[in-house]
């Protein structure tokens, strides 16, 4: 009976994820192509024996698992008599392959949620508590938004649930068994390794190393962690110096992604980031005083149990996550901690002063239901707003057609599948330019940073663009970022909405903002 009860929340995860994905729509629209298409084409790199070009997170586990899904799908297709290569199939229909990989990720998350619930039930014999802690992470809107996407976050969620599953015996009092178990130490290190290779934002959870007593147990965890990291990063070993430099830049500079001056952001920026984080994930902040109360009151009567050490570590982990995210804002960076929030409820249920009250679980249940309902509604509003943006792009494309324009995307949020493929190909080392050129020979885009037009294979020279503008239909640019030269006579704003811009080119003067030496060099 308990086992069947534990299946309810994992099924809810699947149902909500599928519905959110349906509401989101295509992955190439609005904001979703980043990073979905980058991970798709880097997964294709893995299948083709090529080195991934995208290593920022580093995200290698996402690419390896995505490559495995593509390889299995290709093998099944071969058994059915399909003759197209896996590269052609993916580039022809990227949306279906993103969906297939996403389905695998969602399934992994569901399994991790089930295992966590079963472990809590077996350790506490409290069915209601087990169900609530399984579901509590759904209280965060960002959690719901990111689960169905092709990105590191779903695997971070699964890794956090699995780590919590391993550590439940410690939280429930089986401390000595946990400390003495080599298998538990090794499994903890492996899960930590998977998590940190998936995305470095998992790193604060490595502090759970210190809940183990003695250097031998910690050494086993460390060996398993380092070994897992080494194995999973085999495809990107040659890029490790670049990755380290990238991460150091992020940690030591005040701007986003390692930009700006060295040092911390200004106090005003940190305050603004903190307030934004409070608005988007207030529950994370509420846990701090609750854990402090548990720590200060629980140590008086059970200081020898080892749970004090656990409370200190988990409090430091939570504060570390908040500190990292406030410096580099983005509520999705808290996803591992959100996934661990159910585990925090387990700890609180064992240490909080009112833990023995008959109202404790009902109160937590009501809070969970209310916050989950709110999260679902907020997620729906966000996704409907993305749909609205996509509809605006569709409408502006119709406007451009009325002007007789050929529409060209100029930003990766331009709701164009071809541009999404171009974006992903750039992050995959530009390996698939020939196949993409063959599949989409008419594709053209404008690079708003380097100020040039290009197809999949190469950029257009100034002479080629002059001929094209002279002999072909007018060209209109469509994207979400206002062009800096919109006021120049050469560009006429056809229409502007709150989220999208459409421009028509009347000549080549758009390159007046380019460095003239580069223009002359290009003409040669």
Coordinates of C-alpha atoms in Angstrom, one line a residue:
X1 CA 0.0 0.0 0.0
X2 CA 2.8 2.4 1.0
X3 CA 4.6 1.7 -2.3
X4 CA 1.6 2.6 -4.4
X5 CA 1.1 5.8 -2.3
X6 CA 4.6 6.8 -3.1
X7 CA 3.8 6.6 -6.8
X8 CA 1.3 9.4 -6.6
X9 CA 3.7 12.4 -6.4
X10 CA 6.1 11.0 -9.1
X11 CA 3.1 10.7 -11.4
X12 CA 2.1 14.3 -10.5
X13 CA 5.6 15.4 -11.5
X14 CA 5.2 13.7 -14.9
X15 CA 1.7 15.1 -15.5
X16 CA 2.7 18.7 -14.5
X17 CA 5.8 18.5 -16.6
X18 CA 4.0 17.3 -19.7
X19 CA 1.3 20.0 -19.3
X20 CA 3.9 22.8 -18.7
X21 CA 5.8 21.7 -21.8
X22 CA 2.5 21.7 -23.8
X23 CA 1.7 25.2 -22.5
X24 CA 5.3 26.3 -23.3
X25 CA 5.0 25.3 -26.9
X26 CA 8.0 24.9 -29.3
X27 CA 11.5 25.1 -27.8
X28 CA 12.7 27.5 -30.5
X29 CA 10.3 30.2 -29.4
X30 CA 10.8 33.0 -27.0
X31 CA 13.5 32.2 -24.4
X32 CA 13.6 28.4 -24.7
X33 CA 16.1 27.9 -27.4
X34 CA 18.8 28.8 -24.9
X35 CA 20.1 26.4 -23.8
X36 CA 17.9 23.6 -25.3
X37 CA 19.3 23.7 -28.8
X38 CA 22.8 24.1 -27.5
X39 CA 22.4 20.9 -25.5
X40 CA 20.7 19.1 -28.3
X41 CA 23.5 19.7 -30.9
X42 CA 26.2 19.0 -28.3
X43 CA 24.5 15.7 -27.5
X44 CA 24.7 15.1 -31.3
X45 CA 28.4 15.8 -31.0
X46 CA 28.7 13.0 -28.5
X47 CA 26.9 10.6 -30.8
X48 CA 29.3 11.6 -33.7
X49 CA 32.4 11.2 -31.5
X50 CA 33.0 15.0 -31.5
X51 CA 34.0 17.1 -28.5
X52 CA 31.2 19.2 -27.0
X53 CA 31.6 22.8 -27.8
X54 CA 29.5 24.0 -24.8
X55 CA 31.3 23.6 -21.5
X56 CA 30.1 26.6 -19.5
X57 CA 28.3 24.6 -16.8
X58 CA 30.0 22.2 -17.8
X59 CA 26.8 20.2 -18.4
X60 CA 28.6 17.2 -19.7
X61 CA 26.2 14.7 -18.1
X62 CA 23.3 16.4 -20.0
X63 CA 25.2 15.9 -23.2
X64 CA 26.2 12.3 -22.5
X65 CA 22.7 11.3 -21.5
X66 CA 21.2 13.2 -24.4
X67 CA 23.7 11.5 -26.8
X68 CA 22.7 8.1 -25.3
X69 CA 19.0 8.9 -26.0
X70 CA 19.8 9.9 -29.6
X71 CA 22.0 6.8 -30.1
X72 CA 19.2 4.4 -28.8
X73 CA 16.6 6.2 -31.0
X74 CA 18.9 5.8 -34.0
X75 CA 19.4 2.1 -33.3
X76 CA 15.7 1.6 -33.1
X77 CA 15.2 3.5 -36.3
X78 CA 17.8 1.3 -38.0
X79 CA 15.9 -1.8 -36.9
X80 CA 12.8 -0.3 -38.5
X81 CA 14.7 0.2 -41.8
X82 CA 15.4 3.9 -41.6
X83 CA 18.4 5.0 -43.7
X84 CA 18.9 8.6 -42.7
X85 CA 21.8 9.4 -40.4
X86 CA 21.1 10.5 -36.8
X87 CA 22.5 14.0 -37.6
X88 CA 20.1 14.5 -40.5
X89 CA 17.1 13.3 -38.5
X90 CA 17.9 15.6 -35.6
X91 CA 18.5 18.6 -37.8
X92 CA 15.4 18.0 -39.7
X93 CA 13.2 17.6 -36.7
X94 CA 14.9 19.0 -33.6
X95 CA 11.8 19.6 -31.7
X96 CA 10.8 15.9 -31.5
X97 CA 14.3 15.0 -30.3
X98 CA 14.3 17.6 -27.6
X99 CA 11.0 16.2 -26.5
X100 CA 12.4 12.6 -26.4
X101 CA 15.4 13.6 -24.3
X102 CA 13.2 15.7 -22.0
X103 CA 10.9 12.6 -21.5
X104 CA 13.9 10.6 -20.3
X105 CA 14.9 13.4 -17.9
X106 CA 11.4 13.7 -16.5
X107 CA 11.3 10.0 -16.0
X108 CA 14.6 10.1 -14.1
X109 CA 13.3 12.8 -11.9
X110 CA 10.1 10.8 -11.2
X111 CA 12.2 7.7 -10.2
X112 CA 14.3 9.8 -7.8
X113 CA 11.2 11.3 -6.2
X114 CA 9.8 7.8 -5.7
X115 CA 13.0 6.5 -4.1
X116 CA 13.2 9.5 -1.8
X117 CA 9.6 9.1 -0.7
X118 CA 10.1 5.4 0.0
X119 CA 13.2 6.1 2.0
X120 CA 11.5 8.7 4.2
X121 CA 8.5 6.3 4.8
X122 CA 10.8 3.4 5.7
X123 CA 12.8 5.5 8.0
X124 CA 9.9 7.3 9.8
X125 CA 6.8 5.1 9.2
X126 CA 4.9 8.4 8.5
X127 CA 3.1 8.1 5.2
X128 CA 1.7 11.6 5.3
X129 CA 5.1 13.1 5.9
X130 CA 6.7 11.1 3.1
X131 CA 4.1 12.3 0.6
X132 CA 4.4 15.9 1.6
X133 CA 8.2 16.0 1.4
X134 CA 8.1 14.4 -2.0
X135 CA 5.8 17.1 -3.3
X136 CA 7.1 20.2 -1.4
X137 CA 9.6 21.3 -4.1
X138 CA 6.6 21.8 -6.5
X139 CA 5.9 24.9 -4.3
X140 CA 8.5 26.8 -6.4
X141 CA 7.3 28.3 -9.8
X142 CA 10.9 28.1 -11.2
X143 CA 10.9 24.4 -10.4
X144 CA 7.8 23.8 -12.5
X145 CA 9.1 26.0 -15.4
X146 CA 12.4 24.2 -15.8
X147 CA 11.5 20.5 -15.3
X148 CA 10.4 19.8 -18.9
X149 CA 13.3 21.6 -20.6
X150 CA 16.4 20.2 -22.1
X151 CA 18.9 21.8 -19.7
X152 CA 20.9 20.8 -16.6
X153 CA 18.2 21.7 -14.1
X154 CA 16.1 18.4 -14.4
X155 CA 19.2 16.3 -13.7
X156 CA 20.2 18.7 -10.9
X157 CA 16.7 18.0 -9.4
X158 CA 17.2 14.2 -9.7
X159 CA 20.7 14.4 -8.2
X160 CA 19.4 16.4 -5.2
X161 CA 16.6 13.9 -4.6
X162 CA 19.0 11.0 -4.8
X163 CA 21.4 12.7 -2.4
X164 CA 18.6 13.3 0.0
X165 CA 17.6 9.6 -0.3
X166 CA 21.0 8.5 0.7
X167 CA 21.2 10.9 3.7
X168 CA 17.7 10.2 5.1
X169 CA 19.0 7.6 7.5
X170 CA 21.2 10.2 9.1
X171 CA 18.4 12.7 9.5
X172 CA 16.2 10.0 11.1
X173 CA 18.8 8.8 13.6
X174 CA 20.6 5.9 11.9
X175 CA 23.8 8.0 12.1
X176 CA 26.3 5.3 13.0
X177 CA 25.1 3.0 10.2
X178 CA 25.5 5.8 7.7
X179 CA 29.0 6.8 9.0
X180 CA 30.3 3.2 8.9
X181 CA 28.8 2.2 5.5
X182 CA 31.4 2.3 2.7
X183 CA 28.6 1.8 0.2
X184 CA 26.8 4.9 1.5
X185 CA 30.0 7.0 1.3
X186 CA 30.8 5.9 -2.2
X187 CA 27.2 6.4 -3.4
X188 CA 27.2 9.9 -1.8
X189 CA 30.4 10.8 -3.7
X190 CA 29.1 9.5 -7.0
X191 CA 25.9 11.5 -6.7
X192 CA 27.8 14.6 -5.8
X193 CA 30.1 14.1 -8.8
X194 CA 27.2 13.7 -11.2
X195 CA 25.6 16.8 -9.8
X196 CA 28.6 19.1 -10.0
X197 CA 29.4 18.0 -13.5
X198 CA 25.9 18.6 -14.5
X199 CA 26.2 22.2 -13.3
X200 CA 28.6 23.9 -10.9
X201 CA 25.7 25.5 -9.0
X202 CA 25.4 22.1 -7.4
X203 CA 28.7 22.7 -5.6
X204 CA 27.3 23.9 -2.2
X205 CA 25.8 20.4 -1.7
X206 CA 29.3 19.1 -1.6
X207 CA 29.4 20.4 1.9
X208 CA 27.4 17.4 3.0
X209 CA 30.8 15.6 3.0
X210 CA 31.1 17.0 6.5
X211 CA 28.1 15.1 7.9
X212 CA 30.3 12.0 7.8
X213 CA 32.5 11.4 10.8
X214 CA 36.1 10.6 10.5
X215 CA 38.7 11.0 7.8
X216 CA 38.1 7.5 6.3
X217 CA 34.5 8.1 5.5
X218 CA 35.2 11.6 4.1
X219 CA 38.1 10.2 2.1
X220 CA 35.8 7.6 0.5
X221 CA 33.3 10.3 -0.4
X222 CA 36.0 12.5 -1.9
X223 CA 37.6 9.6 -3.9
X224 CA 34.2 8.7 -5.3
X225 CA 33.4 12.4 -6.1
X226 CA 36.8 13.0 -7.9
X227 CA 36.7 9.7 -9.8
X228 CA 33.1 10.4 -11.0
X229 CA 34.1 14.0 -12.1
X230 CA 37.1 12.6 -14.0
X231 CA 35.1 9.9 -15.8
X232 CA 32.2 12.1 -16.7
X233 CA 34.4 14.9 -18.1
X234 CA 36.5 12.7 -20.4
X235 CA 34.9 14.3 -23.5
X236 CA 36.1 17.8 -22.4
X237 CA 39.5 17.0 -20.8
X238 CA 41.3 19.2 -23.3
X239 CA 39.0 22.2 -22.4
X240 CA 39.5 22.0 -18.6
X241 CA 41.8 25.1 -18.5
X242 CA 39.2 27.1 -20.4
X243 CA 36.5 25.9 -18.0
X244 CA 38.5 26.8 -14.9
X245 CA 39.3 30.3 -16.4
X246 CA 35.6 30.8 -17.1
X247 CA 34.6 29.8 -13.6
X248 CA 37.3 32.0 -11.9
X249 CA 36.1 34.9 -14.0
X250 CA 32.6 34.4 -12.8
X251 CA 33.7 34.2 -9.1
X252 CA 36.1 37.2 -9.2
X253 CA 34.2 39.7 -11.3
X254 CA 31.2 41.9 -10.5
X255 CA 29.3 41.5 -13.7
X256 CA 27.3 38.6 -15.2
X257 CA 29.3 35.7 -16.7
X258 CA 32.7 37.1 -15.6
X259 CA 32.2 40.6 -17.0
X260 CA 32.7 43.9 -15.2
X261 CA 35.4 44.9 -12.8
X262 CA 37.1 42.5 -10.4
X263 CA 35.4 42.2 -7.0
X264 CA 31.8 42.0 -5.8
X265 CA 28.9 43.8 -7.3
X266 CA 27.9 47.1 -5.7
X267 CA 25.9 47.1 -2.5
X268 CA 22.9 48.5 -4.4
X269 CA 23.1 45.7 -7.0
X270 CA 23.4 43.0 -4.3
X271 CA 20.4 44.5 -2.5
X272 CA 18.3 44.6 -5.7
X273 CA 19.3 41.0 -6.5
X274 CA 18.4 39.9 -3.0
X275 CA 15.0 41.6 -3.2
X276 CA 14.3 40.0 -6.5
X277 CA 15.3 36.6 -5.1
X278 CA 13.0 37.2 -2.1
X279 CA 10.1 37.9 -4.4
X280 CA 10.7 34.8 -6.6
X281 CA 11.7 32.3 -3.9
X282 CA 10.6 33.5 -0.4
X283 CA 10.4 30.0 1.0
X284 CA 14.2 29.7 0.7
X285 CA 14.6 32.6 3.2
X286 CA 11.9 31.3 5.5
X287 CA 13.9 28.1 6.0
X288 CA 16.8 30.0 7.6
X289 CA 15.0 31.1 10.9
X290 CA 13.3 27.7 11.1
X291 CA 16.6 25.8 10.9
X292 CA 18.2 28.2 13.4
X293 CA 15.4 27.6 15.9
X294 CA 15.8 23.8 15.4
X295 CA 19.5 24.1 15.9
X296 CA 19.3 26.3 19.0
X297 CA 16.6 24.2 20.7
X298 CA 17.5 20.7 19.6
X299 CA 21.1 20.8 20.9
X300 CA 20.0 21.1 24.5
X301 CA 18.7 17.6 24.8
X302 CA 20.3 15.5 22.1
X303 CA 23.7 17.0 21.4
X304 CA 25.3 13.6 21.1
X305 CA 23.2 12.3 18.3
X306 CA 25.2 13.9 15.5
X307 CA 22.1 15.8 14.2
X308 CA 23.6 19.1 15.4
X309 CA 26.4 18.7 12.9
X310 CA 23.8 17.9 10.2
X311 CA 21.8 21.1 11.0
X312 CA 24.9 23.3 10.8
X313 CA 25.9 21.8 7.5
X314 CA 22.5 22.1 5.9
X315 CA 22.2 25.7 7.2
X316 CA 25.5 26.6 5.6
X317 CA 24.5 24.9 2.4
X318 CA 21.3 27.0 2.2
X319 CA 23.1 30.3 2.9
X320 CA 25.8 29.4 0.4
X321 CA 23.2 28.9 -2.3
X322 CA 21.5 32.2 -1.5
X323 CA 24.9 34.1 -1.5
X324 CA 25.9 32.6 -4.9
X325 CA 22.5 33.5 -6.4
X326 CA 22.4 37.0 -5.0
X327 CA 25.8 37.7 -6.6
X328 CA 24.8 36.2 -9.9
X329 CA 21.0 36.5 -10.1
X330 CA 18.8 33.8 -11.5
X331 CA 16.3 31.9 -9.4
X332 CA 16.9 28.7 -11.4
X333 CA 20.3 28.6 -9.8
X334 CA 18.5 27.6 -6.6
X335 CA 17.0 24.5 -8.2
X336 CA 19.2 22.0 -6.3
X337 CA 18.2 23.6 -3.1
X338 CA 14.6 23.7 -4.1
X339 CA 14.7 19.9 -4.8
X340 CA 16.2 19.5 -1.4
X341 CA 13.5 21.5 0.4
X342 CA 11.5 18.3 1.0
X343 CA 14.5 16.9 2.8
X344 CA 14.6 20.1 4.9
X345 CA 11.1 19.4 6.0
X346 CA 12.2 15.9 7.1
X347 CA 15.0 17.5 9.2
X348 CA 12.5 20.1 10.6
X349 CA 10.0 17.4 11.5
X350 CA 12.7 15.7 13.7
X351 CA 14.2 18.8 15.3
X352 CA 11.7 21.7 15.5
X353 CA 10.2 22.4 19.0
X354 CA 6.6 21.7 17.9
X355 CA 7.6 18.5 15.9
X356 CA 5.5 16.3 18.2
X357 CA 2.3 18.3 17.8
X358 CA -0.5 16.5 16.1
X359 CA -1.0 19.6 14.0
X360 CA 2.6 19.6 12.6
X361 CA 2.0 17.5 9.5
X362 CA -1.4 19.0 8.7
X363 CA 0.0 22.5 8.9
X364 CA 2.9 21.6 6.6
X365 CA 0.4 19.9 4.3
X366 CA -1.8 23.0 4.0
X367 CA 1.3 25.2 3.4
X368 CA 2.5 22.8 0.7
X369 CA -0.9 22.7 -1.1
X370 CA -1.3 26.4 -1.0
X371 CA 2.2 27.1 -2.3
X372 CA 1.9 24.4 -5.0
X373 CA -1.4 25.9 -6.2
X374 CA 0.2 29.3 -6.3
X375 CA 3.3 28.0 -8.1
X376 CA 1.1 26.3 -10.8
X377 CA -0.8 29.6 -11.3
X378 CA 2.3 31.7 -11.5
X379 CA 4.0 29.3 -13.9
X380 CA 0.9 29.4 -16.1
X381 CA 1.0 33.2 -16.2
X382 CA 4.7 33.2 -17.1
X383 CA 4.2 30.6 -19.9
X384 CA 1.1 32.4 -21.3
X385 CA 3.3 35.6 -21.4
X386 CA 5.8 33.6 -23.5
X387 CA 3.0 32.4 -25.8
X388 CA 1.9 36.0 -26.2
X389 CA 5.5 37.0 -27.2
X390 CA 5.5 34.1 -29.7
X391 CA 2.2 35.3 -31.1
X392 CA 3.6 38.8 -31.5
X393 CA 6.4 37.4 -33.6
X394 CA 3.9 35.5 -35.8
X395 CA 1.9 38.7 -36.2
X396 CA 4.9 40.8 -37.1
X397 CA 6.0 38.2 -39.7
X398 CA 2.6 38.7 -41.3
X399 CA 3.2 42.5 -41.2
X400 CA 6.5 42.0 -42.9
X401 CA 4.9 39.9 -45.6
X402 CA 2.4 42.7 -46.3
X403 CA 5.5 44.9 -47.1
X404 CA 6.8 42.2 -49.3
X405 CA 9.7 41.5 -47.0
X406 CA 11.9 38.5 -46.6
X407 CA 12.0 38.0 -42.8
X408 CA 15.4 37.5 -41.2
X409 CA 15.9 36.8 -37.5
X410 CA 18.5 38.8 -35.7
X411 CA 18.4 37.5 -32.1
X412 CA 18.2 34.1 -30.6
X413 CA 14.8 34.9 -29.0
X414 CA 13.3 35.5 -32.4
X415 CA 11.0 32.4 -32.4
X416 CA 12.7 30.9 -35.4
X417 CA 13.6 27.2 -35.6
X418 CA 16.4 27.9 -38.1
X419 CA 17.9 30.6 -35.8
X420 CA 17.6 28.2 -32.9
X421 CA 19.6 25.6 -34.9
X422 CA 22.1 28.3 -35.8
X423 CA 22.4 29.2 -32.1
X424 CA 22.9 25.6 -31.1
X425 CA 25.4 25.0 -33.9
X426 CA 27.5 27.9 -32.7
X427 CA 27.7 26.3 -29.3
X428 CA 28.5 22.9 -30.8
X429 CA 31.6 24.2 -32.6
X430 CA 29.8 25.0 -35.9
X431 CA 30.2 21.3 -36.8
X432 CA 26.9 21.0 -38.7
X433 CA 27.1 24.0 -41.0
X434 CA 27.2 21.9 -44.1
X435 CA 24.2 19.7 -43.2
X436 CA 22.3 22.8 -42.1
X437 CA 23.1 24.6 -45.3
X438 CA 21.8 21.7 -47.4
X439 CA 18.6 21.4 -45.3
X440 CA 18.0 25.2 -45.0
X441 CA 19.6 26.8 -48.1
X442 CA 17.6 30.1 -47.8
X443 CA 18.4 30.7 -44.1
X444 CA 20.0 34.1 -43.3
X445 CA 20.5 36.0 -40.1
X446 CA 22.0 39.2 -38.9
X447 CA 24.6 39.2 -36.1
X448 CA 23.7 42.2 -33.9
X449 CA 27.1 42.1 -32.1
X450 CA 29.4 41.8 -35.1
X451 CA 27.2 43.6 -37.6
X452 CA 27.2 41.1 -40.5
X453 CA 24.8 38.9 -42.3
X454 CA 25.4 35.2 -42.6
X455 CA 23.9 31.8 -43.5
X456 CA 24.8 28.5 -41.8
X457 CA 28.0 28.1 -43.8
X458 CA 29.5 31.6 -44.0
X459 CA 28.8 35.3 -43.7
X460 CA 27.8 37.4 -46.7
X461 CA 30.3 39.9 -48.1
X462 CA 29.2 43.5 -48.5
X463 CA 29.1 43.1 -52.3
X464 CA 26.9 40.0 -52.0
X465 CA 24.5 41.8 -49.7
X466 CA 24.3 44.8 -52.0
X467 CA 23.4 42.6 -54.9
X468 CA 20.8 40.8 -52.8
X469 CA 19.2 44.0 -51.6
X470 CA 19.2 45.3 -55.2
X471 CA 17.8 42.2 -56.9
X472 CA 15.7 40.4 -54.3
X473 CA 12.7 41.3 -52.1
X474 CA 13.2 43.9 -49.4
X475 CA 14.7 42.5 -46.2
X476 CA 13.1 42.8 -42.8
X477 CA 14.8 42.0 -39.5
X478 CA 12.8 40.5 -36.6
X479 CA 14.0 40.1 -33.0
X480 CA 13.5 41.0 -29.4
X481 CA 16.4 43.5 -29.0
X482 CA 16.2 47.1 -30.3
X483 CA 18.9 47.7 -32.9
X484 CA 21.3 50.5 -31.8
X485 CA 21.1 52.2 -35.3
X486 CA 17.3 52.3 -35.6
X487 CA 17.3 56.0 -35.9
X488 CA 19.4 56.1 -39.0
X489 CA 17.8 56.9 -42.4
X490 CA 18.7 53.5 -43.8
X491 CA 16.4 51.7 -41.4
X492 CA 12.7 52.2 -41.1
X493 CA 10.8 50.8 -38.1
X494 CA 7.8 49.0 -39.5
X495 CA 6.3 48.2 -36.2
X496 CA 7.3 47.8 -32.6
X497 CA 5.6 45.9 -29.8
X498 CA 6.5 45.6 -26.1
X499 CA 8.6 42.5 -26.8
X500 CA 9.6 42.4 -30.4
X501 CA 10.9 44.7 -33.1
X502 CA 10.6 44.6 -36.9
X503 CA 12.9 46.7 -39.1
X504 CA 13.1 47.1 -42.9
X505 CA 16.4 47.6 -44.7
X506 CA 16.5 50.2 -47.4
X507 CA 20.2 49.9 -48.1
X508 CA 23.6 49.0 -46.8
X509 CA 24.1 52.0 -44.5
X510 CA 23.4 49.7 -41.5
X511 CA 27.1 48.9 -41.7
X512 CA 27.9 52.5 -40.9
X513 CA 28.4 51.4 -37.3
X514 CA 31.0 48.9 -38.3
X515 CA 34.7 49.5 -38.1
X516 CA 35.6 50.7 -41.6
X517 CA 38.8 48.6 -41.7
X518 CA 36.8 45.5 -41.2
X519 CA 34.4 46.5 -44.0
X520 CA 37.3 47.1 -46.4
X521 CA 38.9 43.8 -45.3
X522 CA 35.6 42.1 -45.9
X523 CA 35.2 43.6 -49.4
X524 CA 38.7 42.3 -50.4

